[in-house]
Short mmCIF file of C-alpha atoms and ligand atoms in Angstrom, two decimals:
data_model
loop_
_atom_site.label_atom_id
_atom_site.label_comp_id
_atom_site.label_asym_id
_atom_site.label_seq_id
_atom_site.Cartn_x
_atom_site.Cartn_y
_atom_site.Cartn_z
CA MET A 1040 26.98 35.77 35.91
CA LYS A 1041 27.70 32.60 34.38
CA ILE A 1042 25.46 31.60 31.41
CA SER A 1043 25.62 27.84 30.33
CA PRO A 1044 23.84 26.53 27.45
CA TYR A 1045 20.83 24.47 27.80
CA GLN A 1046 21.55 21.15 27.42
CA ALA A 1047 18.53 19.35 25.55
CA ASP A 1048 20.00 16.17 25.74
CA GLN A 1049 19.65 14.93 29.56
CA SER A 1050 18.49 11.48 28.55
CA ALA A 1051 20.07 9.64 31.42
CA LEU A 1052 18.00 11.53 33.69
CA ALA A 1053 14.77 12.02 31.98
CA TYR A 1054 13.59 10.32 29.05
CA SER A 1055 12.43 12.69 26.34
CA VAL A 1056 8.74 11.91 25.90
CA GLY A 1057 8.86 13.15 22.36
CA ILE A 1058 7.10 15.22 19.75
CA THR A 1059 3.28 16.18 20.47
CA LEU A 1060 1.10 16.08 17.35
CA ASP A 1061 0.33 19.78 17.80
CA ARG A 1062 3.87 20.28 17.41
CA TYR A 1063 4.19 17.93 14.79
CA ILE A 1064 1.39 19.62 12.83
CA LYS A 1065 3.09 22.65 13.40
CA LEU A 1066 6.50 21.63 11.90
CA LYS A 1067 5.02 20.06 8.67
CA GLN A 1068 2.70 23.02 7.93
CA GLY A 1069 4.85 23.95 5.18
CA ASP A 1070 4.67 20.44 3.43
CA PHE A 1071 1.34 20.94 2.23
CA PRO A 1072 -0.19 23.00 -0.34
CA PHE A 1073 -1.96 26.11 0.36
CA ALA A 1074 -0.57 26.11 3.79
CA SER A 1075 -2.13 28.63 5.74
CA GLY A 1076 -2.33 27.21 9.16
CA GLU A 1077 -6.28 26.53 8.94
CA LEU A 1078 -5.50 22.53 7.84
CA SER A 1079 -3.18 22.46 10.95
CA GLN A 1080 -6.02 23.85 13.26
CA LEU A 1081 -8.66 21.58 11.68
CA LEU A 1082 -6.20 18.78 12.51
CA ARG A 1083 -6.11 19.99 16.24
CA ASP A 1084 -9.61 20.31 16.06
CA ILE A 1085 -10.35 16.29 15.32
CA ALA A 1086 -7.29 15.41 17.74
CA LEU A 1087 -9.15 17.25 20.47
CA ALA A 1088 -12.96 15.69 19.62
CA ALA A 1089 -10.61 12.41 19.15
CA LYS A 1090 -9.54 12.80 23.04
CA ILE A 1091 -13.22 13.52 23.92
CA VAL A 1092 -14.31 10.49 22.38
CA ASN A 1093 -11.88 8.25 23.59
CA ARG A 1094 -12.75 9.40 27.15
CA GLU A 1095 -16.58 8.50 26.46
CA THR A 1096 -15.48 4.97 24.77
CA ASN A 1097 -13.16 4.31 27.91
CA ARG A 1098 -15.94 4.70 30.62
CA ALA A 1099 -19.05 3.20 28.26
CA GLY A 1100 -19.38 0.20 30.45
CA LEU A 1101 -19.72 2.76 33.67
CA SER A 1102 -21.81 5.43 32.35
CA ASN A 1103 -25.03 3.58 30.56
CA ILE A 1104 -23.67 4.87 27.30
CA ALA A 1105 -23.23 1.73 25.79
CA GLY A 1106 -26.03 0.21 23.60
CA ALA A 1107 -28.45 0.90 21.09
CA PHE A 1108 -29.96 4.33 20.80
CA GLY A 1109 -32.84 3.22 19.47
CA GLN A 1110 -32.98 4.92 16.24
CA THR A 1111 -31.48 3.81 12.82
CA ASN A 1112 -29.22 6.26 10.43
CA ILE A 1113 -29.80 6.74 6.69
CA GLN A 1114 -28.16 3.20 5.71
CA GLY A 1115 -31.02 1.44 7.89
CA GLU A 1116 -28.45 0.59 10.47
CA GLU A 1117 -29.39 0.45 14.29
CA GLN A 1118 -27.18 3.50 15.99
CA GLN A 1119 -25.50 3.07 19.22
CA LYS A 1120 -25.45 5.83 21.99
CA LEU A 1121 -21.96 6.33 21.33
CA ASP A 1122 -22.20 6.49 17.54
CA VAL A 1123 -24.52 9.44 18.20
CA ILE A 1124 -22.23 10.82 20.82
CA ALA A 1125 -19.00 10.83 18.63
CA ASN A 1126 -21.13 12.34 16.01
CA ILE A 1127 -22.10 15.33 18.19
CA ARG A 1128 -18.58 15.72 19.41
CA PHE A 1129 -17.00 15.68 16.13
CA MET A 1130 -19.74 18.00 14.89
CA ARG A 1131 -19.10 20.43 17.56
CA ALA A 1132 -15.09 20.86 17.10
CA LEU A 1133 -15.32 21.03 13.32
CA SER A 1134 -18.17 23.48 13.60
CA LYS A 1135 -16.69 25.71 16.17
CA GLY A 1136 -13.17 25.82 14.76
CA GLY A 1137 -14.24 28.34 11.47
CA GLU A 1138 -12.29 26.10 9.26
CA VAL A 1139 -14.64 24.09 7.92
CA CYS A 1140 -17.79 25.04 5.58
CA ALA A 1141 -19.69 21.74 5.31
CA ILE A 1142 -19.70 18.13 6.85
CA VAL A 1143 -21.01 14.88 5.71
CA SER A 1144 -21.12 12.14 8.38
CA GLU A 1145 -22.23 8.48 8.16
CA GLU A 1146 -24.72 9.39 11.05
CA GLU A 1147 -26.28 12.38 9.12
CA ASP A 1148 -28.74 12.13 6.24
CA GLU A 1149 -27.72 15.41 4.89
CA VAL A 1150 -24.98 17.30 4.25
CA ILE A 1151 -24.44 19.70 7.05
CA ASP A 1152 -23.94 23.44 5.83
CA LEU A 1153 -22.18 25.26 8.79
CA GLN A 1154 -23.08 28.54 6.71
CA ASN A 1155 -19.63 29.52 7.49
CA LYS A 1156 -18.65 32.24 4.97
CA SER A 1157 -14.81 31.77 5.70
CA GLY A 1158 -14.34 27.92 6.00
CA LYS A 1159 -12.44 26.66 2.93
CA TYR A 1160 -12.47 22.71 4.01
CA VAL A 1161 -15.02 19.94 3.58
CA VAL A 1162 -15.00 17.17 6.13
CA ALA A 1163 -16.25 13.40 5.59
CA ILE A 1164 -16.42 11.57 8.49
CA ASP A 1165 -17.59 8.16 10.19
CA PRO A 1166 -17.46 9.50 13.60
CA LEU A 1167 -17.63 6.01 15.25
CA ASP A 1168 -16.46 2.91 12.67
CA GLY A 1169 -17.16 -0.63 14.15
CA SER A 1170 -19.66 0.11 16.75
CA SER A 1171 -21.19 -3.34 16.89
CA ASN A 1172 -18.07 -3.70 18.74
CA ILE A 1173 -18.50 -1.22 21.41
CA ASP A 1174 -20.50 -3.55 23.77
CA VAL A 1175 -18.12 -6.09 24.04
CA ASN A 1176 -15.09 -3.77 24.24
CA ILE A 1177 -13.30 -4.41 20.91
CA SER A 1178 -11.24 -1.80 19.21
CA ILE A 1179 -13.40 0.78 17.63
CA GLY A 1180 -12.30 4.08 15.24
CA THR A 1181 -13.10 7.19 13.71
CA ILE A 1182 -12.29 7.90 9.95
CA PHE A 1183 -12.09 11.43 8.24
CA SER A 1184 -11.28 12.84 5.08
CA ILE A 1185 -10.67 16.50 4.47
CA TYR A 1186 -11.26 18.35 1.04
CA ARG A 1187 -11.05 22.07 -0.02
CA ARG A 1188 -13.86 23.11 -1.53
CA LYS A 1189 -14.16 24.06 -5.15
CA THR A 1190 -16.74 26.94 -5.21
CA PRO A 1191 -15.48 30.31 -3.91
CA VAL A 1192 -15.07 30.92 -0.21
CA GLY A 1193 -18.11 32.47 0.85
CA SER A 1194 -20.31 31.30 -1.94
CA PRO A 1195 -23.19 28.67 -1.18
CA ILE A 1196 -22.09 25.12 -0.80
CA THR A 1197 -22.77 22.94 -4.05
CA SER A 1198 -22.53 19.21 -4.59
CA GLU A 1199 -19.49 20.02 -6.51
CA ASP A 1200 -17.99 20.97 -3.18
CA ILE A 1201 -19.37 17.69 -1.45
CA MET A 1202 -18.85 15.16 -3.96
CA GLN A 1203 -15.00 15.12 -4.98
CA ALA A 1204 -13.52 12.11 -5.62
CA GLY A 1205 -10.93 10.88 -3.25
CA ASN A 1206 -8.01 12.00 -5.17
CA GLN A 1207 -8.73 15.34 -4.19
CA GLN A 1208 -8.41 14.94 -0.64
CA VAL A 1209 -5.99 17.17 1.20
CA ALA A 1210 -5.78 15.25 4.20
CA ALA A 1211 -7.10 12.12 5.92
CA GLY A 1212 -6.36 9.97 8.63
CA TYR A 1213 -8.18 7.73 11.42
CA VAL A 1214 -8.31 7.38 15.15
CA LEU A 1215 -7.87 3.48 16.70
CA TYR A 1216 -9.41 3.11 20.35
CA GLY A 1217 -7.43 -0.01 20.81
CA SER A 1218 -5.23 -1.10 23.39
CA SER A 1219 -3.85 2.39 23.29
CA THR A 1220 -5.32 5.23 21.26
CA MET A 1221 -3.55 6.35 18.34
CA LEU A 1222 -4.51 9.10 15.59
CA VAL A 1223 -2.90 8.11 12.18
CA TYR A 1224 -2.97 10.70 9.31
CA THR A 1225 -1.72 11.92 6.12
CA THR A 1226 -1.36 15.41 4.27
CA GLY A 1227 -0.15 13.88 1.14
CA CYS A 1228 3.44 13.52 2.15
CA GLY A 1229 4.02 10.26 3.87
CA VAL A 1230 1.79 8.85 6.85
CA SER A 1231 2.57 9.55 10.51
CA GLY A 1232 1.35 7.88 13.72
CA PHE A 1233 0.88 9.15 16.93
CA THR A 1234 -0.20 7.54 20.47
CA TYR A 1235 -2.11 8.93 23.01
CA GLU A 1236 -0.68 9.14 26.46
CA ALA A 1237 -3.89 9.96 28.69
CA SER A 1238 -1.95 10.91 31.69
CA LEU A 1239 -0.47 14.04 29.59
CA GLY A 1240 -3.72 14.21 27.62
CA GLU A 1241 -1.42 14.47 24.32
CA PHE A 1242 -1.00 12.39 21.11
CA PHE A 1243 2.92 11.57 20.80
CA LEU A 1244 4.65 10.96 17.27
CA SER A 1245 5.13 7.25 17.86
CA HIS A 1246 4.89 5.78 14.32
CA PRO A 1247 7.12 8.23 11.93
CA ASP A 1248 6.92 7.58 8.30
CA ILE A 1249 4.79 4.53 8.32
CA LYS A 1250 5.16 2.11 5.08
CA ALA A 1251 2.86 -0.79 4.25
CA PRO A 1252 5.21 -4.05 3.54
CA GLU A 1253 4.58 -4.60 -0.13
CA THR A 1254 3.06 -8.01 0.78
CA GLY A 1255 1.95 -9.90 4.09
CA ASN A 1256 0.63 -13.13 4.98
CA ILE A 1257 -2.59 -11.71 6.84
CA TYR A 1258 -5.85 -11.79 5.14
CA SER A 1259 -8.84 -10.35 6.59
CA ILE A 1260 -12.59 -10.82 5.28
CA ASN A 1261 -15.73 -11.92 7.03
CA GLU A 1262 -15.68 -15.59 6.11
CA GLY A 1263 -19.56 -15.97 7.29
CA LEU A 1264 -20.66 -14.54 3.71
CA GLU A 1265 -18.36 -16.50 1.71
CA LEU A 1266 -21.45 -18.09 -0.13
CA GLU A 1267 -22.43 -14.59 -1.14
CA TRP A 1268 -19.09 -13.49 -2.25
CA GLN A 1269 -18.40 -11.83 -5.85
CA PRO A 1270 -16.62 -13.99 -7.77
CA GLY A 1271 -13.03 -14.21 -7.68
CA ILE A 1272 -13.11 -13.83 -3.84
CA GLN A 1273 -13.57 -17.43 -3.35
CA GLU A 1274 -10.62 -18.23 -5.18
CA PHE A 1275 -8.57 -15.40 -3.66
CA VAL A 1276 -9.22 -16.92 -0.17
CA ARG A 1277 -8.42 -20.32 -1.18
CA GLU A 1278 -4.98 -19.24 -2.53
CA CYS A 1279 -4.60 -17.70 0.92
CA LYS A 1280 -5.24 -20.88 2.70
CA VAL A 1281 -3.01 -22.89 0.35
CA LYS A 1282 -0.24 -20.54 1.19
CA LYS A 1283 -1.03 -20.86 4.87
CA TYR A 1284 -1.93 -17.16 5.51
CA GLN A 1285 -3.19 -16.29 8.68
CA SER A 1286 -6.86 -15.28 8.81
CA ARG A 1287 -7.54 -11.98 11.05
CA TYR A 1288 -10.72 -10.23 11.01
CA ILE A 1289 -12.12 -8.48 13.94
CA GLY A 1290 -15.26 -6.58 12.36
CA SER A 1291 -13.65 -3.06 12.90
CA LEU A 1292 -12.46 -1.90 9.82
CA VAL A 1293 -10.03 0.80 11.55
CA ALA A 1294 -8.54 -1.87 13.63
CA ASP A 1295 -8.09 -4.74 10.78
CA PHE A 1296 -6.85 -1.97 8.31
CA HIS A 1297 -4.48 -0.93 11.09
CA ARG A 1298 -3.05 -4.30 11.91
CA ASN A 1299 -2.66 -5.04 8.19
CA LEU A 1300 -0.87 -1.71 7.60
CA LEU A 1301 2.14 -2.20 9.79
CA LYS A 1302 2.41 -5.83 9.60
CA GLY A 1303 1.31 -6.47 6.00
CA GLY A 1304 -1.71 -7.98 4.84
CA VAL A 1305 -5.09 -7.34 2.96
CA TYR A 1306 -8.52 -6.60 3.92
CA LEU A 1307 -11.32 -7.23 1.95
CA TYR A 1308 -15.13 -6.41 1.82
CA PRO A 1309 -16.24 -7.29 -1.71
CA SER A 1310 -19.49 -7.42 -3.21
CA THR A 1311 -22.02 -9.68 -1.59
CA VAL A 1312 -25.58 -10.99 -3.12
CA GLN A 1313 -26.89 -8.96 -0.18
CA ASN A 1314 -24.68 -5.98 -0.66
CA PRO A 1315 -23.95 -5.81 -4.55
CA SER A 1316 -22.00 -2.69 -3.71
CA GLY A 1317 -20.12 -3.70 -0.75
CA LYS A 1318 -20.86 -2.69 2.72
CA LEU A 1319 -18.45 0.13 3.42
CA ARG A 1320 -19.35 3.73 2.35
CA LEU A 1321 -16.92 5.55 -0.27
CA LEU A 1322 -16.65 8.85 1.43
CA TYR A 1323 -16.60 8.35 4.91
CA GLU A 1324 -14.51 4.87 5.16
CA ALA A 1325 -13.03 3.79 1.69
CA ASN A 1326 -11.64 7.06 0.52
CA ALA A 1327 -9.43 8.28 3.72
CA LEU A 1328 -7.98 4.80 4.08
CA ALA A 1329 -7.14 4.52 0.57
CA PHE A 1330 -5.34 7.90 0.85
CA ILE A 1331 -3.48 6.52 3.59
CA ILE A 1332 -2.81 3.13 2.24
CA GLU A 1333 -1.16 4.79 -0.84
CA GLN A 1334 1.03 7.04 1.06
CA ALA A 1335 2.27 4.20 2.82
CA GLY A 1336 3.00 2.47 -0.68
CA GLY A 1337 0.03 0.08 -0.75
CA LYS A 1338 -2.94 -0.26 -2.87
CA ALA A 1339 -7.06 0.30 -2.58
CA SER A 1340 -9.34 -1.08 -5.24
CA ASP A 1341 -12.79 -2.07 -5.54
CA GLY A 1342 -11.86 -5.20 -7.41
CA THR A 1343 -11.30 -3.11 -10.79
CA LEU A 1344 -10.91 0.63 -10.13
CA ARG A 1345 -8.70 2.57 -7.95
CA ILE A 1346 -10.87 3.74 -4.86
CA LEU A 1347 -9.68 7.12 -5.25
CA ASP A 1348 -10.63 7.47 -8.76
CA ILE A 1349 -14.06 6.76 -8.46
CA GLN A 1350 -16.37 9.61 -8.89
CA PRO A 1351 -19.21 9.53 -5.88
CA GLU A 1352 -22.92 9.89 -6.97
CA ASP A 1353 -24.33 9.86 -4.04
CA LEU A 1354 -23.21 10.99 -0.12
CA HIS A 1355 -23.86 7.58 1.08
CA GLN A 1356 -22.40 5.47 -1.74
CA ARG A 1357 -20.86 2.17 -0.69
CA THR A 1358 -18.19 0.47 -2.39
CA PRO A 1359 -16.66 -2.89 -2.60
CA LEU A 1360 -12.96 -2.40 -0.92
CA ILE A 1361 -9.93 -4.18 -1.24
CA ILE A 1362 -7.09 -2.39 0.71
CA GLY A 1363 -3.78 -3.47 2.02
CA SER A 1364 -0.01 -4.48 0.89
CA LYS A 1365 0.23 -3.86 -2.75
CA LEU A 1366 0.93 -7.21 -4.15
CA MET A 1367 -1.76 -8.82 -2.29
CA VAL A 1368 -4.36 -6.35 -3.44
CA ASP A 1369 -2.84 -6.89 -7.22
CA GLU A 1370 -3.53 -10.73 -6.62
CA ALA A 1371 -7.04 -10.27 -5.57
CA GLU A 1372 -7.78 -7.84 -8.37
CA LYS A 1373 -6.00 -10.47 -10.90
CA SER A 1374 -8.55 -13.33 -9.22
CA ILE A 1375 -11.68 -10.97 -9.76
CA GLN A 1376 -10.73 -10.36 -13.46
CA GLN A 1377 -9.78 -13.88 -14.14
CA ALA A 1378 -13.61 -14.75 -12.71
CA LEU A 1379 -14.87 -11.80 -14.20
CA SER A 1380 -13.59 -13.11 -17.95
CA GLU A 1381 -14.24 -16.79 -17.37
CA ILE A 1382 -18.31 -15.61 -16.41
CA HIS A 1383 -18.04 -13.44 -19.92
CA ILE A 1384 -16.52 -16.50 -21.75
CA ILE A 1385 -19.34 -18.83 -20.62
CA SER A 1386 -22.38 -16.06 -21.21
CA ARG A 1387 -21.12 -15.82 -24.61
P1 AHM B 1045 -20.36 0.76 10.60
O1 AHM B 1045 -19.57 1.90 9.97
O2 AHM B 1045 -21.65 0.35 10.57
O3 AHM B 1045 -19.78 0.44 12.10
O4 AHM B 1045 -19.82 -0.53 9.58
C1 AHM B 1045 -18.66 -0.56 9.26
C2 AHM B 1045 -17.74 -1.99 9.79
C3 AHM B 1045 -16.59 -2.13 9.56
O5 AHM B 1045 -15.60 -1.44 10.52
C4 AHM B 1045 -16.21 -3.46 9.61
O6 AHM B 1045 -15.22 -3.68 8.95
C5 AHM B 1045 -17.73 -4.03 9.00
O7 AHM B 1045 -18.59 -3.10 9.07
C6 AHM B 1045 -17.88 -5.48 9.29
O8 AHM B 1045 -18.87 -5.55 8.80
P2 AHM B 1045 -19.36 -7.49 9.00
O9 AHM B 1045 -19.87 -7.55 10.24
O10 AHM B 1045 -20.56 -7.47 7.81
O11 AHM B 1045 -18.41 -8.07 8.72
MG1 MG B 1046 -18.61 2.77 9.53
#
């Protein structure tokens, strides 16, 4: 009997489909501290829920699941049906896996204690961000943060487990339901991006080791709120215009963030007259993206402080957010500090 070695590279006949998310997570498992396989499983649970939500969002126009649900969330915002569906999908996936002890979600008023004695992880999630864009077929996303609980496994959940600063995240990621569906995540060793191949039902590694350009020529902000912006933002945006930068704002944070991450740019949601703490939520939106951008070499700030160092005091706490290419965030911070010092001088 003749035994010939298997030839893996036969690319002339059949191109390689690449590395699946599952395989990649397994390969990288040793990279993060406390590797035990549970965090890997948790990431896989999230990916599964993302596939289901992807399916629901793709057929939203056909199945009467677009539009308002008829209730408001804790923040007083009108929930869309898909907000509610995505929340259920992620809650189920996270509660069934056994790795998670508690979940906090933008769509839930309170902490969800899963009463899971062996769960080591706490997940903060915005199940469907940018949901006002659902009805008009524009990109939306899911954002998640994963923390290790602080109190011993098996003991009751306390606020110490939940109210952790972003610098305590062990993993974070987002799913972009866009022209293609992507999952991007970090476990603190760089950022990897995967594209969903619907016919195979798998995410494949498409963007290994994503690096944010140090600077760029895109700025993303809701210019309709210009007259309400905190001091310093108008000056920064004016400077962007002088430099003939491109203004790009989708109104879906994940999509705006993702574009700027790949191409170089800055996203700003500053403090406004109506929302003095900004609009975006520290736990569900800002922390995860701040972890990712820093891992990619970029920066995230509230105008003064590093987002990841803000100690949360309230579950649904909001924060101004300036995030993206490092030098652009530096410039925006400088502009804010300059405006603040001028106000200080005038008021003396
Ligand atoms: P949501 O979590 O209720 O969807 O709100 C967050 C969204 C972000 O995706 C987006 O960047 C921002 O709100 C847009 O707000 P605005 O319409 O005020 O510009
Ligand atoms: Mg949101």
